[in-house]
């Protein structure tokens, strides 16, 4: 198992560097769209010989124009050529509706009506990037008629994209009564999923639901589910994500605990 | 999900359940937090913790077809101006926030943005993306002596 940490930008660099100095970290998952114009030699200095992977947050490939996506893809391909990431991943998320932007990325609808549109968009974005794209599962909050895992199963089958499986997102979705986390095991097995995320989450202060915050330690439920996954596949990479409340000791603790599994 | 999406921009969606209502509130609050963290003085004129304030602003945006992407703080300037709650200091900080948000949301090879506000005649506002992994983006303004008048509320220029 390769254990990594995420790196979203300059804001958390101090905590990240403390983790790297004090912990055995195999790779760094870079939120690459925050580094599109960055001199790669300065990224390599921080990697310090470690491998990297690319995670995309804001391509907004379901909404962006072909021209914008092609331009972004060209920049990503140049970074890919120089930094040789283990994989490139993105989110299948809604950033706007009828040209009105949401405050943050929301979950797509898993209805049959939506499938063809999403399938086409994934195929196009993947073709611009000229490599297999891994798609991350969402930490569902609102239950839907159709299951996310079923939608992804068909989407992966019909696009040749891969799954970037976020262990804690599936736990959150189950706690929010959206779908059983075990529904994903068949997909992890059938699509030979090798790349994973895990992070902390919190109960929202209002209302009975849980939110993917990346702000605290990994939960027992997430560790137990990861153990189940490791019974299917031991040769995985997993990024321990932190995007708020940057206590490097907690982050480092999570890295060490995951490595013990 | 479609009804939920719509509910963020209109008060006409009435049949949200309790979880959806709280989730909607959380989403509005994420915008409120962004604004109040970057511009704490906003709370003197516009309580960013007030759900009704945030809801009113989002619905106003939708009705007026205002931008809610990285330019949302520019939309907030126009909203506050309409409500006679705007002052020059607040406007300057909200324009700089828009510059800052651009550095995150722009995914082109452009590296710099300049925003001119027709109401702040003595300053031009800038943001530059960082070229080095260990350095933060740069936000600044330049002082002007004789700015030309503009009919546009905001003039936005992006540079390579």
XYZ file of C-alpha atoms in Angstrom:
421
model
C 0.000 0.000 0.000
C 1.257 3.435 -0.952
C 0.164 6.063 1.577
C -0.028 9.684 0.500
C -1.315 13.073 1.551
C -3.141 15.753 -0.402
C -1.772 19.202 -1.218
C -4.344 21.788 -2.253
C -2.368 25.030 -2.190
C 0.016 27.347 -0.409
C -2.341 27.830 2.556
C -1.566 24.443 4.108
C 2.059 24.182 3.024
C 3.431 24.692 6.539
C 1.372 21.806 7.962
C 2.105 19.633 4.925
C 5.839 20.151 5.287
C 5.673 19.219 8.985
C 3.867 16.001 8.029
C 6.459 15.243 5.356
C 9.345 15.870 7.776
C 7.895 13.675 10.511
C 6.002 10.926 8.703
C 6.612 8.228 6.150
C 4.699 9.532 3.113
C 5.000 7.738 -0.232
C 3.282 10.220 -2.535
C 1.569 13.590 -2.675
C -1.765 14.061 -4.386
C -1.653 17.573 -5.843
C -4.830 19.581 -6.404
C -3.346 20.304 -9.755
C -5.737 22.937 -11.054
C -4.394 25.261 -8.343
C -0.911 24.867 -9.851
C -1.546 25.241 -13.590
C 0.924 28.114 -14.068
C 3.383 26.992 -11.392
C 7.016 26.312 -12.271
C 7.281 22.526 -11.893
C 10.805 22.713 -10.460
C 9.325 24.393 -7.367
C 6.753 21.568 -7.074
C 9.527 18.969 -7.409
C 11.374 20.596 -4.506
C 8.393 19.966 -2.250
C 7.887 16.445 -3.576
C 11.532 15.799 -2.611
C 11.768 12.620 -4.668
C 8.272 11.337 -3.879
C 5.790 10.359 -6.568
C 2.719 12.532 -7.137
C -0.800 12.154 -8.433
C -3.114 14.809 -9.888
C -6.539 15.597 -8.463
C -8.738 18.119 -10.295
C -11.307 20.109 -8.350
C -12.492 22.832 -10.652
C -12.422 21.692 -14.268
C -16.219 21.904 -14.123
C -16.170 19.617 -17.146
C -19.936 19.165 -17.102
C -20.363 22.890 -17.744
C -17.177 24.336 -19.289
C -16.875 25.117 -22.990
C -14.819 22.888 -25.258
C -12.364 25.748 -25.791
C -11.765 26.231 -22.051
C -11.438 22.504 -21.404
C -8.981 22.030 -24.267
C -6.841 24.878 -22.960
C -6.879 23.418 -19.459
C -6.124 19.941 -20.812
C -3.074 21.264 -22.671
C -1.722 22.776 -19.456
C -2.429 19.569 -17.540
C -0.715 17.461 -20.180
C 2.398 19.627 -19.927
C 2.407 19.208 -16.138
C 1.802 15.488 -16.606
C 4.798 15.253 -18.961
C 7.043 16.908 -16.398
C 5.743 15.461 -13.124
C 4.666 11.948 -14.225
C 1.673 11.533 -11.879
C 0.461 8.080 -10.819
C -3.086 9.005 -11.943
C -5.329 11.942 -12.856
C -8.695 12.235 -11.134
C -11.654 14.596 -11.184
C -15.094 15.136 -9.657
C -18.398 14.466 -11.372
C -20.132 17.441 -9.802
C -22.611 20.198 -10.453
C -21.213 23.701 -10.107
C -24.137 25.581 -11.612
C -27.719 25.247 -12.730
C -29.246 27.329 -15.524
C -26.118 29.511 -15.563
C -26.322 30.262 -11.862
C -23.342 29.147 -9.812
C -23.724 27.214 -6.594
C -21.737 28.272 -3.520
C -19.939 24.922 -3.728
C -19.958 21.771 -5.873
C -23.181 19.763 -5.525
C -24.048 16.165 -6.317
C -25.371 15.279 -9.763
C -28.736 13.645 -10.294
C -28.364 9.880 -10.866
C -31.532 9.655 -12.942
C -31.538 7.728 -16.210
C -32.298 10.987 -18.051
C -29.002 12.451 -16.906
C -26.814 9.481 -17.790
C -26.233 10.140 -21.490
C -25.207 13.753 -20.934
C -22.730 12.830 -18.193
C -21.368 9.932 -20.241
C -20.698 12.191 -23.220
C -19.034 14.843 -21.066
C -16.745 12.293 -19.394
C -15.744 10.818 -22.766
C -14.940 14.271 -24.168
C -12.971 15.461 -21.128
C -11.043 12.199 -21.060
C -10.243 12.521 -24.766
C -8.886 16.062 -24.286
C -6.687 14.813 -21.447
C -5.638 11.864 -23.590
C -5.456 9.457 -20.666
C -7.732 7.496 -18.373
C -9.505 9.749 -15.884
C -10.456 8.502 -12.426
C -13.806 9.770 -11.127
C -14.394 10.286 -7.419
C -17.573 9.213 -5.623
C -19.574 11.902 -3.796
C -20.314 12.166 -0.065
C -24.077 12.141 -0.603
C -26.352 14.145 1.666
C -29.707 14.035 -0.116
C -31.092 10.538 -0.832
C -32.016 9.972 -4.472
C -34.229 7.474 -6.244
C -31.283 5.977 -8.143
C -28.090 4.774 -6.503
C -24.802 6.552 -7.060
C -22.911 3.245 -7.270
C -25.186 1.915 -10.037
C -24.778 5.144 -12.011
C -20.974 4.915 -11.619
C -20.958 1.257 -12.604
C -22.581 2.088 -15.951
C -20.534 5.254 -16.342
C -17.215 3.456 -15.861
C -18.324 0.652 -18.183
C -19.374 3.066 -20.949
C -16.501 5.558 -20.744
C -13.443 3.480 -19.765
C -12.910 5.951 -16.934
C -11.755 4.538 -13.600
C -12.965 5.000 -10.043
C -11.129 7.056 -7.445
C -12.880 5.653 -4.424
C -13.235 7.907 -1.412
C -13.724 5.533 1.518
C -15.076 8.147 3.911
C -17.404 9.626 1.274
C -19.088 6.224 1.035
C -19.308 6.065 4.845
C -20.888 9.537 4.912
C -23.397 8.574 2.209
C -24.399 5.541 4.279
C -24.712 7.569 7.505
C -26.916 9.980 5.543
C -29.073 7.014 4.487
C -28.306 7.520 0.805
C -26.875 4.073 0.104
C -25.040 1.158 1.738
C -21.296 1.560 1.468
C -20.921 -2.171 0.694
C -22.718 -1.567 -2.632
C -19.393 -0.206 -3.883
C -17.357 -3.350 -3.169
C -18.523 -5.075 -6.337
C -17.437 -2.069 -8.407
C -14.062 -1.835 -6.646
C -13.550 -5.522 -7.439
C -14.861 -5.488 -11.021
C -13.136 -2.298 -12.114
C -9.893 -3.180 -10.309
C -9.875 0.060 -8.341
C -6.399 0.849 -7.026
C -6.618 4.464 -5.921
C -8.381 5.696 -2.818
C -9.054 8.684 -0.591
C -9.891 8.828 3.096
C -10.550 11.799 5.390
C -12.406 13.036 8.445
C -15.989 14.258 8.420
C -18.379 15.975 10.821
C -22.024 16.002 11.770
C -23.636 19.238 10.638
C -24.569 21.512 13.524
C -28.163 21.793 12.239
C -30.148 18.811 11.054
C -29.347 15.147 11.200
C -26.725 14.716 8.486
C -22.969 14.371 8.017
C -20.642 16.473 5.908
C -17.291 15.753 4.240
C -15.116 18.396 5.933
C -11.550 16.996 5.790
C -11.086 18.786 9.096
C -10.523 16.079 11.699
C -9.227 12.567 12.295
C -10.418 9.559 10.306
C -13.397 7.791 11.915
C -13.496 4.192 13.155
C -16.155 3.404 10.540
C -13.845 4.572 7.750
C -10.949 2.456 9.081
C -13.198 -0.614 9.278
C -14.462 -0.093 5.745
C -10.929 0.402 4.460
C -10.010 -2.938 6.077
C -12.822 -4.593 4.116
C -11.476 -3.037 0.923
C -7.945 -4.209 1.670
C -9.266 -7.771 1.721
C -10.156 -7.272 -1.956
C -7.012 -5.433 -2.989
C -3.900 -4.847 -0.905
C -1.851 -3.062 -3.573
C -3.597 0.268 -3.403
C -2.632 3.917 -3.132
C -4.522 6.005 -0.605
C -4.381 9.746 -0.019
C -5.184 10.982 3.488
C -6.927 14.269 2.887
C -6.871 17.349 5.087
C -8.284 20.668 3.921
C -9.166 22.457 7.147
C -8.034 22.575 10.781
C -4.437 21.861 9.808
C -3.115 20.130 12.914
C -0.101 18.351 11.447
C 0.126 15.906 14.372
C -3.441 14.683 13.695
C -2.757 14.430 9.979
C 0.453 12.531 10.636
C -1.356 10.234 13.095
C -3.904 9.349 10.390
C -1.113 8.534 7.914
C 0.536 6.220 10.449
C -2.743 4.512 11.399
C -3.656 3.840 7.766
C -0.202 2.406 7.133
C -0.671 -0.056 10.027
C -3.744 -1.659 8.399
C -31.985 17.167 -7.090
C -33.311 19.637 -9.667
C -35.780 21.112 -7.187
C -33.020 21.437 -4.646
C -30.772 23.222 -7.162
C -33.621 25.609 -7.960
C -34.316 26.237 -4.285
C -30.968 28.003 -3.967
C -32.072 30.725 -6.343
C -35.777 31.125 -5.688
C -38.191 31.172 -2.774
C -40.836 29.469 -4.926
C -39.695 25.909 -4.100
C -41.832 25.155 -1.057
C -41.692 21.410 -0.558
C -38.138 20.903 0.725
C -37.808 18.461 3.598
C -36.004 19.332 6.817
C -32.640 17.940 5.704
C -32.793 19.814 2.415
C -33.618 23.027 4.257
C -30.629 22.609 6.586
C -28.371 21.679 3.686
C -29.524 24.762 1.799
C -28.700 26.813 4.894
C -25.222 25.229 5.071
C -24.558 26.150 1.448
C -25.603 29.744 1.996
C -23.438 29.839 5.123
C -20.401 28.657 3.159
C -20.753 31.808 1.055
C -21.321 33.918 4.202
C -18.141 32.476 5.757
C -16.111 33.184 2.639
C -17.152 36.825 2.612
C -16.838 37.473 6.346
C -13.429 35.753 6.563
C -12.022 37.873 3.738
C -13.863 41.080 4.655
C -14.785 41.029 8.368
C -16.173 44.598 8.228
C -18.979 43.356 5.957
C -20.830 42.268 9.099
C -21.244 45.923 10.148
C -23.680 46.433 7.281
C -24.720 42.921 6.200
C -24.922 40.157 8.801
C -23.352 37.199 6.976
C -24.729 34.797 9.601
C -28.310 35.803 8.859
C -30.011 33.171 6.706
C -32.616 35.664 5.489
C -29.866 38.067 4.351
C -28.045 35.345 2.443
C -31.258 33.980 0.952
C -32.337 37.461 -0.123
C -28.966 38.069 -1.782
C -29.018 34.802 -3.733
C -32.581 35.327 -4.922
C -31.750 38.924 -5.893
C -28.744 37.627 -7.872
C -30.954 35.246 -9.751
C -33.639 37.816 -10.531
C -31.051 40.317 -11.765
C -28.976 37.688 -13.600
C -25.908 38.686 -11.623
C -22.737 36.611 -11.563
C -22.351 34.169 -8.686
C -19.019 32.652 -9.712
C -15.707 34.327 -8.722
C -17.447 37.648 -9.356
C -19.977 37.123 -6.574
C -18.384 39.781 -4.374
C -18.819 42.271 -7.248
C -22.507 41.308 -7.316
C -22.587 41.895 -3.571
C -21.246 45.417 -4.133
C -24.151 46.197 -6.457
C -26.623 44.580 -4.028
C -25.318 46.615 -1.080
C -25.279 49.744 -3.202
C -28.946 49.249 -4.094
C -29.722 48.926 -0.406
C -27.638 52.040 0.413
C -25.337 49.967 2.615
C -22.130 50.356 0.634
C -19.111 52.426 1.595
C -15.824 52.963 -0.258
C -13.690 50.901 2.115
C -16.052 47.932 1.805
C -16.149 48.242 -1.959
C -12.351 48.201 -2.182
C -12.136 45.056 -0.040
C -14.862 43.288 -2.012
C -13.162 44.126 -5.322
C -9.906 42.672 -3.973
C -11.813 39.566 -2.890
C -13.059 39.141 -6.471
C -9.448 39.451 -7.687
C -8.423 36.806 -5.159
C -11.236 34.428 -6.149
C -10.253 34.777 -9.788
C -6.812 33.313 -9.050
C -8.499 30.106 -7.856
C -11.272 29.821 -10.400
C -9.495 30.833 -13.605
C -8.089 27.717 -15.266
C -6.492 29.365 -18.289
C -2.889 30.393 -18.875
C -3.775 33.951 -17.847
C -1.774 34.926 -14.790
C -3.024 38.346 -13.779
C -6.280 40.237 -13.450
C -7.036 43.922 -13.081
C -10.410 45.252 -11.926
C -11.380 48.906 -12.081
C -14.453 50.096 -10.243
C -16.198 53.210 -11.528
C -16.849 54.233 -7.904
C -13.241 53.907 -6.746
C -11.588 56.340 -9.105
C -8.212 56.505 -7.350
C -7.241 52.813 -7.415
C -6.873 49.851 -9.775
C -7.024 46.395 -8.171
C -4.886 43.403 -9.150
C -4.260 39.750 -8.415
C -1.438 37.599 -9.730
C -1.338 33.824 -9.613
C 1.719 32.347 -7.956
C 4.455 30.901 -10.187
C 6.166 29.160 -7.293
C 4.715 26.279 -5.302
C 5.787 27.744 -1.972
C 4.609 31.306 -2.602
C 1.108 32.711 -2.222
C -0.775 34.619 -4.894
C -0.290 38.395 -4.868
C -3.095 40.906 -4.248
C -2.485 44.619 -4.558
C -3.707 47.936 -5.893
C -2.071 50.852 -7.624
C -2.997 54.441 -6.867
C -4.136 56.654 -9.700
C -4.225 60.441 -9.929
C -6.465 61.065 -12.917
C -8.515 57.987 -13.711
C -10.626 58.291 -16.829
C -14.368 58.083 -16.116
C -16.033 54.853 -17.150
C -19.655 54.064 -17.911
C -19.093 50.448 -16.836
C -19.585 49.646 -13.151
C -16.557 47.313 -13.317
C -13.912 46.979 -16.002
C -12.146 43.623 -15.890
C -8.957 42.804 -17.793
C -7.050 39.539 -17.729
C -3.419 39.177 -18.795
C -0.968 36.419 -19.765
